[in-house]
Amino acid sequence: MVGPVVSLDNLTLGYRRHPAVHHVTGSFAPGSLTAIAGPNGAGKSTLLKALAGELKPLSGRIRLDGVRRRDIAYLPQLAAIDRTFPMTVLDLVALGAWRSAGLFGAIGKADMARVLRAIETVGLGGFEARTVGTLSGGQLQRALFARVLVQDAKVILLDEPFAAIDQHTTSDLLAILQRWGSEGRTVIAVLHDHEAVRAHFPQTLLLARECVAWGATAEALNAEHLLEARRMCEAFHDDAAVCAA
Ligand code: ADP
Ligand code: MG
C-alpha cells in the first residue's frame, strides 16, 4: 500500500452543468488524514459527494486504486440526516454490517459482536435500544462513527463531522479518526476549524472552487493561501459576506 488510493484527474464538478469545482488534480495516499478546508460555497461538500459516488463528474475523473465503491464510507453533514426515522442505535450501527449480512439478511453472531463492540468504542454502551430521534447531535455522531467502524471502510469521508458537536465528543471522535489513519485507512474530512486541522490533519486540500493548495497542512494553510482562497471565493459571489469565513 504505497500508491494513492484515490486520485483526482482534472476533476470538474457541478450541478445542472454549472461548474462548482474546477480542474482539481491530486491524490490521497493510503493511511493519510486530509482536511478539506475553504470558505463557504468553496465546493467542499460537492467534492465529498463526488468522492462518495453520489455526483458524476462534469469532466475529468476520480480514480480508485485497490478500493471499490463499497469500501468507501460517507458521512454527510449531520443537518442533512433524517432523524425522524424510527430506528434504534443498534439498528443504525448494524447497517454498517450490510455487506456481510445482505441488505435484508439477519445479522450473524460475529457481526452482532462487532456491532456491540463498536457501540462501546464510541462511548454509547447502554444506548443500544434508544431511538435515533432521542439522541443529541453528539450522540448521533458517535453512533454514525460506530457504523463506520462496523463497515470496516478503507476510505472514510466526513463532512463537517464536528460542527455543532460538544468538545468532549469531538475529542473522542478525533481519537477514533487518528486510529483509522494508523490502521491504514484513508480519512478525508471537511473541517472549518483551522486549529483542529493543524493539530490533527497532516494533509490539507484548500479549496475555493479551484484547488488553492494541497499538501502539508502548515504550508497549505499559510496566510497567503488563506487570503487567496477568500479572494477567489469572493470573485464567485455577488455577496462577499457569504465568503467571509
Ligand atoms: P461548501 O461545502 O464548500 O460550502 P458546496 O459544495 O456545498 O460548498 O457548494 C458549492 C457550490 O455549489 C455553491 O455555489 C452551491 O450553491 C452549489 N450547490 C451545492 N449543492 C447544490 C445543488 N444540490 N444544486 C445546485 N447547486 C448546488
Ligand atoms: Mg459544505
PDB file of C-alpha atoms and ligand atoms in Angstrom:
ATOM      1  CA  MET A   1       0.000   0.000   0.000  1.00  0.00           C
ATOM      2  CA  VAL A   2       2.199   2.822  -1.220  1.00  0.00           C
ATOM      3  CA  GLY A   3       0.449   4.346  -4.232  1.00  0.00           C
ATOM      4  CA  PRO A   4      -2.508   6.670  -3.900  1.00  0.00           C
ATOM      5  CA  VAL A   5      -5.898   5.106  -3.182  1.00  0.00           C
ATOM      6  CA  VAL A   6      -7.918   7.947  -4.631  1.00  0.00           C
ATOM      7  CA  SER A   7      -6.717  10.239  -7.415  1.00  0.00           C
ATOM      8  CA  LEU A   8      -8.407  13.224  -8.986  1.00  0.00           C
ATOM      9  CA  ASP A   9      -7.540  13.903 -12.568  1.00  0.00           C
ATOM     10  CA  ASN A  10      -8.526  17.365 -13.800  1.00  0.00           C
ATOM     11  CA  LEU A  11     -11.811  16.912 -11.991  1.00  0.00           C
ATOM     12  CA  THR A  12     -14.655  19.358 -12.635  1.00  0.00           C
ATOM     13  CA  LEU A  13     -17.930  19.014 -10.746  1.00  0.00           C
ATOM     14  CA  GLY A  14     -21.184  20.879 -10.838  1.00  0.00           C
ATOM     15  CA  TYR A  15     -24.930  20.868 -10.841  1.00  0.00           C
ATOM     16  CA  ARG A  16     -27.047  21.038 -13.961  1.00  0.00           C
ATOM     17  CA  ARG A  17     -23.910  21.800 -15.966  1.00  0.00           C
ATOM     18  CA  HIS A  18     -22.936  24.760 -13.751  1.00  0.00           C
ATOM     19  CA  PRO A  19     -19.414  24.009 -12.537  1.00  0.00           C
ATOM     20  CA  ALA A  20     -18.900  24.299  -8.765  1.00  0.00           C
ATOM     21  CA  VAL A  21     -15.416  22.760  -8.522  1.00  0.00           C
ATOM     22  CA  HIS A  22     -12.928  23.294 -11.309  1.00  0.00           C
ATOM     23  CA  HIS A  23      -9.995  21.268 -12.614  1.00  0.00           C
ATOM     24  CA  VAL A  24      -8.705  19.663  -9.433  1.00  0.00           C
ATOM     25  CA  THR A  25      -5.786  17.283  -9.769  1.00  0.00           C
ATOM     26  CA  GLY A  26      -4.069  15.395  -6.967  1.00  0.00           C
ATOM     27  CA  SER A  27      -4.223  12.282  -4.834  1.00  0.00           C
ATOM     28  CA  PHE A  28      -4.877  10.876  -1.389  1.00  0.00           C
ATOM     29  CA  ALA A  29      -2.340   8.365  -0.047  1.00  0.00           C
ATOM     30  CA  PRO A  30      -3.412   5.299   1.927  1.00  0.00           C
ATOM     31  CA  GLY A  31      -3.460   5.970   5.664  1.00  0.00           C
ATOM     32  CA  SER A  32      -3.379   9.719   5.116  1.00  0.00           C
ATOM     33  CA  LEU A  33      -5.561  12.131   7.060  1.00  0.00           C
ATOM     34  CA  THR A  34      -6.560  15.006   4.797  1.00  0.00           C
ATOM     35  CA  ALA A  35      -8.660  18.005   5.750  1.00  0.00           C
ATOM     36  CA  ILE A  36     -10.640  19.810   3.085  1.00  0.00           C
ATOM     37  CA  ALA A  37     -10.746  23.482   4.068  1.00  0.00           C
ATOM     38  CA  GLY A  38     -12.075  26.578   2.366  1.00  0.00           C
ATOM     39  CA  PRO A  39     -14.694  29.323   2.633  1.00  0.00           C
ATOM     40  CA  ASN A  40     -18.436  28.689   2.484  1.00  0.00           C
ATOM     41  CA  GLY A  41     -19.524  27.741  -1.005  1.00  0.00           C
ATOM     42  CA  ALA A  42     -15.985  26.642  -1.938  1.00  0.00           C
ATOM     43  CA  GLY A  43     -17.245  23.283  -3.199  1.00  0.00           C
ATOM     44  CA  LYS A  44     -16.078  21.157  -0.262  1.00  0.00           C
ATOM     45  CA  SER A  45     -19.318  19.202   0.150  1.00  0.00           C
ATOM     46  CA  THR A  46     -19.608  18.869  -3.617  1.00  0.00           C
ATOM     47  CA  LEU A  47     -16.170  17.251  -3.797  1.00  0.00           C
ATOM     48  CA  LEU A  48     -17.023  14.855  -0.973  1.00  0.00           C
ATOM     49  CA  LYS A  49     -20.279  13.881  -2.691  1.00  0.00           C
ATOM     50  CA  ALA A  50     -18.384  13.093  -5.867  1.00  0.00           C
ATOM     51  CA  LEU A  51     -15.813  11.019  -3.957  1.00  0.00           C
ATOM     52  CA  ALA A  52     -18.719   9.098  -2.429  1.00  0.00           C
ATOM     53  CA  GLY A  53     -20.016   8.359  -5.917  1.00  0.00           C
ATOM     54  CA  GLU A  54     -23.166  10.441  -5.472  1.00  0.00           C
ATOM     55  CA  LEU A  55     -22.296  13.047  -8.100  1.00  0.00           C
ATOM     56  CA  LYS A  56     -20.915  12.320 -11.563  1.00  0.00           C
ATOM     57  CA  PRO A  57     -18.018  14.491 -12.790  1.00  0.00           C
ATOM     58  CA  LEU A  58     -18.836  17.045 -15.499  1.00  0.00           C
ATOM     59  CA  SER A  59     -15.336  16.335 -16.778  1.00  0.00           C
ATOM     60  CA  GLY A  60     -12.109  14.733 -15.637  1.00  0.00           C
ATOM     61  CA  ARG A  61     -12.196  11.696 -13.405  1.00  0.00           C
ATOM     62  CA  ILE A  62     -11.852  10.123  -9.988  1.00  0.00           C
ATOM     63  CA  ARG A  63      -9.622   7.053  -9.968  1.00  0.00           C
ATOM     64  CA  LEU A  64      -9.891   4.441  -7.237  1.00  0.00           C
ATOM     65  CA  ASP A  65      -6.912   2.168  -6.725  1.00  0.00           C
ATOM     66  CA  GLY A  66      -7.440  -1.005  -4.725  1.00  0.00           C
ATOM     67  CA  VAL A  67     -10.761   0.207  -3.318  1.00  0.00           C
ATOM     68  CA  ARG A  68     -14.264  -0.392  -4.536  1.00  0.00           C
ATOM     69  CA  ARG A  69     -17.168   1.989  -4.079  1.00  0.00           C
ATOM     70  CA  ARG A  70     -18.420  -0.117  -1.212  1.00  0.00           C
ATOM     71  CA  ASP A  71     -15.103   0.291   0.635  1.00  0.00           C
ATOM     72  CA  ILE A  72     -15.923   3.985   0.933  1.00  0.00           C
ATOM     73  CA  ALA A  73     -17.893   5.259   3.931  1.00  0.00           C
ATOM     74  CA  TYR A  74     -19.546   8.662   3.651  1.00  0.00           C
ATOM     75  CA  LEU A  75     -20.981  10.726   6.496  1.00  0.00           C
ATOM     76  CA  PRO A  76     -22.862  13.767   5.171  1.00  0.00           C
ATOM     77  CA  GLN A  77     -23.381  16.798   7.405  1.00  0.00           C
ATOM     78  CA  LEU A  78     -25.496  15.911  10.431  1.00  0.00           C
ATOM     79  CA  ALA A  79     -28.048  18.536   9.460  1.00  0.00           C
ATOM     80  CA  ALA A  80     -28.747  16.562   6.268  1.00  0.00           C
ATOM     81  CA  ILE A  81     -29.652  13.378   8.142  1.00  0.00           C
ATOM     82  CA  ASP A  82     -33.296  12.457   8.715  1.00  0.00           C
ATOM     83  CA  ARG A  83     -33.587  11.872  12.434  1.00  0.00           C
ATOM     84  CA  THR A  84     -37.290  11.158  12.489  1.00  0.00           C
ATOM     85  CA  PHE A  85     -36.691   7.694  11.094  1.00  0.00           C
ATOM     86  CA  PRO A  86     -37.804   5.248  13.831  1.00  0.00           C
ATOM     87  CA  MET A  87     -34.584   3.345  14.261  1.00  0.00           C
ATOM     88  CA  THR A  88     -32.610   2.315  17.306  1.00  0.00           C
ATOM     89  CA  VAL A  89     -28.899   2.911  17.840  1.00  0.00           C
ATOM     90  CA  LEU A  90     -28.386  -0.844  17.440  1.00  0.00           C
ATOM     91  CA  ASP A  91     -30.210  -0.861  14.074  1.00  0.00           C
ATOM     92  CA  LEU A  92     -28.296   2.164  12.839  1.00  0.00           C
ATOM     93  CA  VAL A  93     -24.883   0.752  13.735  1.00  0.00           C
ATOM     94  CA  ALA A  94     -25.834  -2.705  12.401  1.00  0.00           C
ATOM     95  CA  LEU A  95     -26.412  -1.104   8.993  1.00  0.00           C
ATOM     96  CA  GLY A  96     -22.620  -0.993   8.777  1.00  0.00           C
ATOM     97  CA  ALA A  97     -22.659  -4.796   8.502  1.00  0.00           C
ATOM     98  CA  TRP A  98     -24.951  -4.966   5.473  1.00  0.00           C
ATOM     99  CA  ARG A  99     -22.060  -6.089   3.310  1.00  0.00           C
ATOM    100  CA  SER A 100     -21.724  -9.365   5.174  1.00  0.00           C
ATOM    101  CA  ALA A 101     -25.362  -9.689   6.243  1.00  0.00           C
ATOM    102  CA  GLY A 102     -27.003  -8.591   2.988  1.00  0.00           C
ATOM    103  CA  LEU A 103     -29.445  -5.725   2.961  1.00  0.00           C
ATOM    104  CA  PHE A 104     -32.352  -7.677   4.432  1.00  0.00           C
ATOM    105  CA  GLY A 105     -30.432 -10.609   5.881  1.00  0.00           C
ATOM    106  CA  ALA A 106     -30.239 -11.448   9.551  1.00  0.00           C
ATOM    107  CA  ILE A 107     -27.050 -10.329  11.178  1.00  0.00           C
ATOM    108  CA  GLY A 108     -24.818 -13.178  12.382  1.00  0.00           C
ATOM    109  CA  LYS A 109     -23.300 -13.658  15.820  1.00  0.00           C
ATOM    110  CA  ALA A 110     -19.869 -12.436  14.816  1.00  0.00           C
ATOM    111  CA  ASP A 111     -21.297  -9.313  13.194  1.00  0.00           C
ATOM    112  CA  MET A 112     -23.507  -8.616  16.206  1.00  0.00           C
ATOM    113  CA  ALA A 113     -20.435  -8.844  18.438  1.00  0.00           C
ATOM    114  CA  ARG A 114     -18.684  -6.312  16.196  1.00  0.00           C
ATOM    115  CA  VAL A 115     -21.702  -4.010  16.330  1.00  0.00           C
ATOM    116  CA  LEU A 116     -21.820  -4.107  20.140  1.00  0.00           C
ATOM    117  CA  ARG A 117     -18.070  -3.552  20.357  1.00  0.00           C
ATOM    118  CA  ALA A 118     -18.283  -0.525  18.060  1.00  0.00           C
ATOM    119  CA  ILE A 119     -21.090   0.946  20.192  1.00  0.00           C
ATOM    120  CA  GLU A 120     -18.842   0.539  23.259  1.00  0.00           C
ATOM    121  CA  THR A 121     -15.868   2.061  21.439  1.00  0.00           C
ATOM    122  CA  VAL A 122     -17.718   5.274  20.638  1.00  0.00           C
ATOM    123  CA  GLY A 123     -18.951   5.553  24.231  1.00  0.00           C
ATOM    124  CA  LEU A 124     -22.599   4.651  23.595  1.00  0.00           C
ATOM    125  CA  GLY A 125     -22.728   1.458  25.649  1.00  0.00           C
ATOM    126  CA  GLY A 126     -26.202   1.271  27.218  1.00  0.00           C
ATOM    127  CA  PHE A 127     -27.805   3.302  24.423  1.00  0.00           C
ATOM    128  CA  GLU A 128     -28.436   0.323  22.100  1.00  0.00           C
ATOM    129  CA  ALA A 129     -32.239   0.452  22.369  1.00  0.00           C
ATOM    130  CA  ARG A 130     -32.547   4.248  22.213  1.00  0.00           C
ATOM    131  CA  THR A 131     -34.246   5.588  19.120  1.00  0.00           C
ATOM    132  CA  VAL A 132     -32.143   7.838  16.966  1.00  0.00           C
ATOM    133  CA  GLY A 133     -34.562  10.760  17.311  1.00  0.00           C
ATOM    134  CA  THR A 134     -33.917  10.972  21.058  1.00  0.00           C
ATOM    135  CA  LEU A 135     -30.147  11.379  20.711  1.00  0.00           C
ATOM    136  CA  SER A 136     -28.229  14.635  20.995  1.00  0.00           C
ATOM    137  CA  GLY A 137     -26.178  15.720  17.989  1.00  0.00           C
ATOM    138  CA  GLY A 138     -23.013  14.445  19.640  1.00  0.00           C
ATOM    139  CA  GLN A 139     -24.573  11.075  20.443  1.00  0.00           C
ATOM    140  CA  LEU A 140     -25.883  10.693  16.901  1.00  0.00           C
ATOM    141  CA  GLN A 141     -22.439  11.464  15.500  1.00  0.00           C
ATOM    142  CA  ARG A 142     -20.970   8.841  17.857  1.00  0.00           C
ATOM    143  CA  ALA A 143     -23.486   6.292  16.526  1.00  0.00           C
ATOM    144  CA  LEU A 144     -22.617   7.180  12.923  1.00  0.00           C
ATOM    145  CA  PHE A 145     -18.912   6.730  13.687  1.00  0.00           C
ATOM    146  CA  ALA A 146     -19.765   3.315  15.163  1.00  0.00           C
ATOM    147  CA  ARG A 147     -21.489   2.413  11.902  1.00  0.00           C
ATOM    148  CA  VAL A 148     -18.303   3.329  10.027  1.00  0.00           C
ATOM    149  CA  LEU A 149     -16.286   1.168  12.468  1.00  0.00           C
ATOM    150  CA  VAL A 150     -18.538  -1.806  11.655  1.00  0.00           C
ATOM    151  CA  GLN A 151     -18.400  -1.082   7.948  1.00  0.00           C
ATOM    152  CA  ASP A 152     -14.615  -1.505   8.044  1.00  0.00           C
ATOM    153  CA  ALA A 153     -14.242   1.023   5.220  1.00  0.00           C
ATOM    154  CA  LYS A 154     -10.877   1.735   3.605  1.00  0.00           C
ATOM    155  CA  VAL A 155     -11.752   5.301   2.693  1.00  0.00           C
ATOM    156  CA  ILE A 156     -13.763   7.447   5.104  1.00  0.00           C
ATOM    157  CA  LEU A 157     -15.377  10.709   4.006  1.00  0.00           C
ATOM    158  CA  LEU A 158     -16.677  13.073   6.691  1.00  0.00           C
ATOM    159  CA  ASP A 159     -18.484  16.352   6.025  1.00  0.00           C
ATOM    160  CA  GLU A 160     -18.002  18.745   8.955  1.00  0.00           C
ATOM    161  CA  PRO A 161     -18.131  15.919  11.499  1.00  0.00           C
ATOM    162  CA  PHE A 162     -17.590  18.245  14.469  1.00  0.00           C
ATOM    163  CA  ALA A 163     -19.936  21.083  13.551  1.00  0.00           C
ATOM    164  CA  ALA A 164     -22.347  21.698  16.455  1.00  0.00           C
ATOM    165  CA  ILE A 165     -20.792  18.831  18.434  1.00  0.00           C
ATOM    166  CA  ASP A 166     -19.664  19.200  22.057  1.00  0.00           C
ATOM    167  CA  GLN A 167     -15.948  19.329  22.860  1.00  0.00           C
ATOM    168  CA  HIS A 168     -15.901  16.002  24.711  1.00  0.00           C
ATOM    169  CA  THR A 169     -17.444  14.141  21.769  1.00  0.00           C
ATOM    170  CA  THR A 170     -15.140  15.932  19.351  1.00  0.00           C
ATOM    171  CA  SER A 171     -12.016  14.788  21.169  1.00  0.00           C
ATOM    172  CA  ASP A 172     -13.321  11.195  21.477  1.00  0.00           C
ATOM    173  CA  LEU A 173     -14.107  11.082  17.768  1.00  0.00           C
ATOM    174  CA  LEU A 174     -10.785  12.691  16.838  1.00  0.00           C
ATOM    175  CA  ALA A 175      -9.060   9.832  18.663  1.00  0.00           C
ATOM    176  CA  ILE A 176     -11.016   7.305  16.564  1.00  0.00           C
ATOM    177  CA  LEU A 177     -10.094   9.206  13.448  1.00  0.00           C
ATOM    178  CA  GLN A 178      -6.380   9.058  14.354  1.00  0.00           C
ATOM    179  CA  ARG A 179      -6.734   5.334  14.890  1.00  0.00           C
ATOM    180  CA  TRP A 180      -8.250   4.927  11.427  1.00  0.00           C
ATOM    181  CA  GLY A 181      -5.176   6.608   9.985  1.00  0.00           C
ATOM    182  CA  SER A 182      -2.798   4.336  11.896  1.00  0.00           C
ATOM    183  CA  GLU A 183      -4.760   1.321  10.604  1.00  0.00           C
ATOM    184  CA  GLY A 184      -4.007   2.451   7.050  1.00  0.00           C
ATOM    185  CA  ARG A 185      -7.465   3.818   6.332  1.00  0.00           C
ATOM    186  CA  THR A 186      -7.668   6.989   4.305  1.00  0.00           C
ATOM    187  CA  VAL A 187      -9.619   9.775   6.001  1.00  0.00           C
ATOM    188  CA  ILE A 188     -10.858  12.844   4.126  1.00  0.00           C
ATOM    189  CA  ALA A 189     -12.775  15.351   6.241  1.00  0.00           C
ATOM    190  CA  VAL A 190     -14.277  18.756   5.564  1.00  0.00           C
ATOM    191  CA  LEU A 191     -13.428  20.936   8.563  1.00  0.00           C
ATOM    192  CA  HIS A 192     -13.944  24.583   9.437  1.00  0.00           C
ATOM    193  CA  ASP A 193     -11.718  24.837  12.473  1.00  0.00           C
ATOM    194  CA  HIS A 194      -8.199  25.520  11.212  1.00  0.00           C
ATOM    195  CA  GLU A 195      -6.693  24.958  14.673  1.00  0.00           C
ATOM    196  CA  ALA A 196      -8.163  21.446  14.758  1.00  0.00           C
ATOM    197  CA  VAL A 197      -6.892  20.856  11.229  1.00  0.00           C
ATOM    198  CA  ARG A 198      -3.356  21.934  12.167  1.00  0.00           C
ATOM    199  CA  ALA A 199      -3.429  19.750  15.278  1.00  0.00           C
ATOM    200  CA  HIS A 200      -4.844  16.564  13.758  1.00  0.00           C
ATOM    201  CA  PHE A 201      -4.557  16.537   9.969  1.00  0.00           C
ATOM    202  CA  PRO A 202      -1.092  16.258   8.390  1.00  0.00           C
ATOM    203  CA  GLN A 203      -2.504  16.960   4.896  1.00  0.00           C
ATOM    204  CA  THR A 204      -4.845  19.710   3.723  1.00  0.00           C
ATOM    205  CA  LEU A 205      -6.611  20.477   0.481  1.00  0.00           C
ATOM    206  CA  LEU A 206      -7.560  24.159   0.481  1.00  0.00           C
ATOM    207  CA  LEU A 207     -10.434  24.631  -1.924  1.00  0.00           C
ATOM    208  CA  ALA A 208     -12.015  27.790  -3.339  1.00  0.00           C
ATOM    209  CA  ARG A 209     -13.893  26.375  -6.333  1.00  0.00           C
ATOM    210  CA  GLU A 210     -10.391  25.532  -7.519  1.00  0.00           C
ATOM    211  CA  CYS A 211      -7.522  23.986  -5.638  1.00  0.00           C
ATOM    212  CA  VAL A 212      -5.631  26.789  -3.863  1.00  0.00           C
ATOM    213  CA  ALA A 213      -3.129  24.491  -2.157  1.00  0.00           C
ATOM    214  CA  TRP A 214      -2.831  20.781  -1.481  1.00  0.00           C
ATOM    215  CA  GLY A 215      -0.101  19.282   0.667  1.00  0.00           C
ATOM    216  CA  ALA A 216       1.400  19.536   4.154  1.00  0.00           C
ATOM    217  CA  THR A 217      -1.090  21.399   6.360  1.00  0.00           C
ATOM    218  CA  ALA A 218       1.242  24.151   7.658  1.00  0.00           C
ATOM    219  CA  GLU A 219       2.091  25.148   4.089  1.00  0.00           C
ATOM    220  CA  ALA A 220      -1.420  24.702   2.647  1.00  0.00           C
ATOM    221  CA  LEU A 221      -2.972  26.863   5.371  1.00  0.00           C
ATOM    222  CA  ASN A 222      -0.430  29.670   5.357  1.00  0.00           C
ATOM    223  CA  ALA A 223      -1.691  33.257   5.439  1.00  0.00           C
ATOM    224  CA  GLU A 224      -1.082  33.838   1.746  1.00  0.00           C
ATOM    225  CA  HIS A 225      -3.118  30.795   0.703  1.00  0.00           C
ATOM    226  CA  LEU A 226      -5.981  31.645   3.061  1.00  0.00           C
ATOM    227  CA  LEU A 227      -6.161  35.155   1.664  1.00  0.00           C
ATOM    228  CA  GLU A 228      -6.093  33.834  -1.880  1.00  0.00           C
ATOM    229  CA  ALA A 229      -8.883  31.357  -1.095  1.00  0.00           C
ATOM    230  CA  ARG A 230     -11.043  34.131   0.269  1.00  0.00           C
ATOM    231  CA  ARG A 231     -10.414  36.338  -2.746  1.00  0.00           C
ATOM    232  CA  MET A 232     -11.132  33.540  -5.180  1.00  0.00           C
ATOM    233  CA  CYS A 233     -14.392  32.713  -3.458  1.00  0.00           C
ATOM    234  CA  GLU A 234     -15.484  36.327  -3.321  1.00  0.00           C
ATOM    235  CA  ALA A 235     -14.974  36.524  -7.064  1.00  0.00           C
ATOM    236  CA  PHE A 236     -17.654  33.871  -7.449  1.00  0.00           C
ATOM    237  CA  HIS A 237     -20.227  35.631  -5.321  1.00  0.00           C
ATOM    238  CA  ASP A 238     -22.033  38.952  -5.513  1.00  0.00           C
ATOM    239  CA  ASP A 239     -22.391  38.883  -1.781  1.00  0.00           C
ATOM    240  CA  ALA A 240     -18.849  38.906  -0.393  1.00  0.00           C
ATOM    241  CA  ALA A 241     -20.115  38.365   3.150  1.00  0.00           C
ATOM    242  CA  VAL A 242     -21.018  34.798   2.216  1.00  0.00           C
ATOM    243  CA  CYS A 243     -17.342  34.020   1.838  1.00  0.00           C
ATOM    244  CA  ALA A 244     -16.008  35.892   4.822  1.00  0.00           C
ATOM    245  CA  ALA A 245     -15.443  32.607   6.709  1.00  0.00           C
TER     246      ALA A 245
HETATM  247  P1  ADP B   1     -19.167  24.112   0.647  1.00  0.00           P
HETATM  248  O1  ADP B   1     -19.464  22.741   1.163  1.00  0.00           O
HETATM  249  O2  ADP B   1     -17.705  24.367   0.450  1.00  0.00           O
HETATM  250  O3  ADP B   1     -19.774  25.200   1.472  1.00  0.00           O
HETATM  251  P2  ADP B   1     -20.838  23.314  -1.590  1.00  0.00           P
HETATM  252  O4  ADP B   1     -20.115  22.174  -2.216  1.00  0.00           O
HETATM  253  O5  ADP B   1     -21.990  22.985  -0.720  1.00  0.00           O
HETATM  254  O6  ADP B   1     -19.788  24.253  -0.830  1.00  0.00           O
HETATM  255  O7  ADP B   1     -21.359  24.291  -2.728  1.00  0.00           O
HETATM  256  C1  ADP B   1     -20.557  24.720  -3.818  1.00  0.00           C
HETATM  257  C2  ADP B   1     -21.442  25.434  -4.825  1.00  0.00           C
HETATM  258  O8  ADP B   1     -22.334  24.514  -5.422  1.00  0.00           O
HETATM  259  C3  ADP B   1     -22.298  26.545  -4.219  1.00  0.00           C
HETATM  260  O9  ADP B   1     -22.377  27.600  -5.130  1.00  0.00           O
HETATM  261  C4  ADP B   1     -23.645  25.893  -4.055  1.00  0.00           C
HETATM  262  O10 ADP B   1     -24.669  26.839  -4.158  1.00  0.00           O
HETATM  263  C5  ADP B   1     -23.685  24.924  -5.226  1.00  0.00           C
HETATM  264  N1  ADP B   1     -24.528  23.754  -4.901  1.00  0.00           N
HETATM  265  C6  ADP B   1     -24.345  22.918  -3.861  1.00  0.00           C
HETATM  266  N2  ADP B   1     -25.272  21.936  -3.866  1.00  0.00           N
HETATM  267  C7  ADP B   1     -26.061  22.164  -4.938  1.00  0.00           C
HETATM  268  C8  ADP B   1     -27.205  21.509  -5.508  1.00  0.00           C
HETATM  269  N3  ADP B   1     -27.716  20.392  -4.949  1.00  0.00           N
HETATM  270  N4  ADP B   1     -27.768  22.042  -6.627  1.00  0.00           N
HETATM  271  C9  ADP B   1     -27.246  23.155  -7.196  1.00  0.00           C
HETATM  272  N5  ADP B   1     -26.169  23.819  -6.720  1.00  0.00           N
HETATM  273  C10 ADP B   1     -25.574  23.348  -5.601  1.00  0.00           C
HETATM  274 MG    MG B   2     -20.410  22.056   2.859  1.00  0.00          MG
END
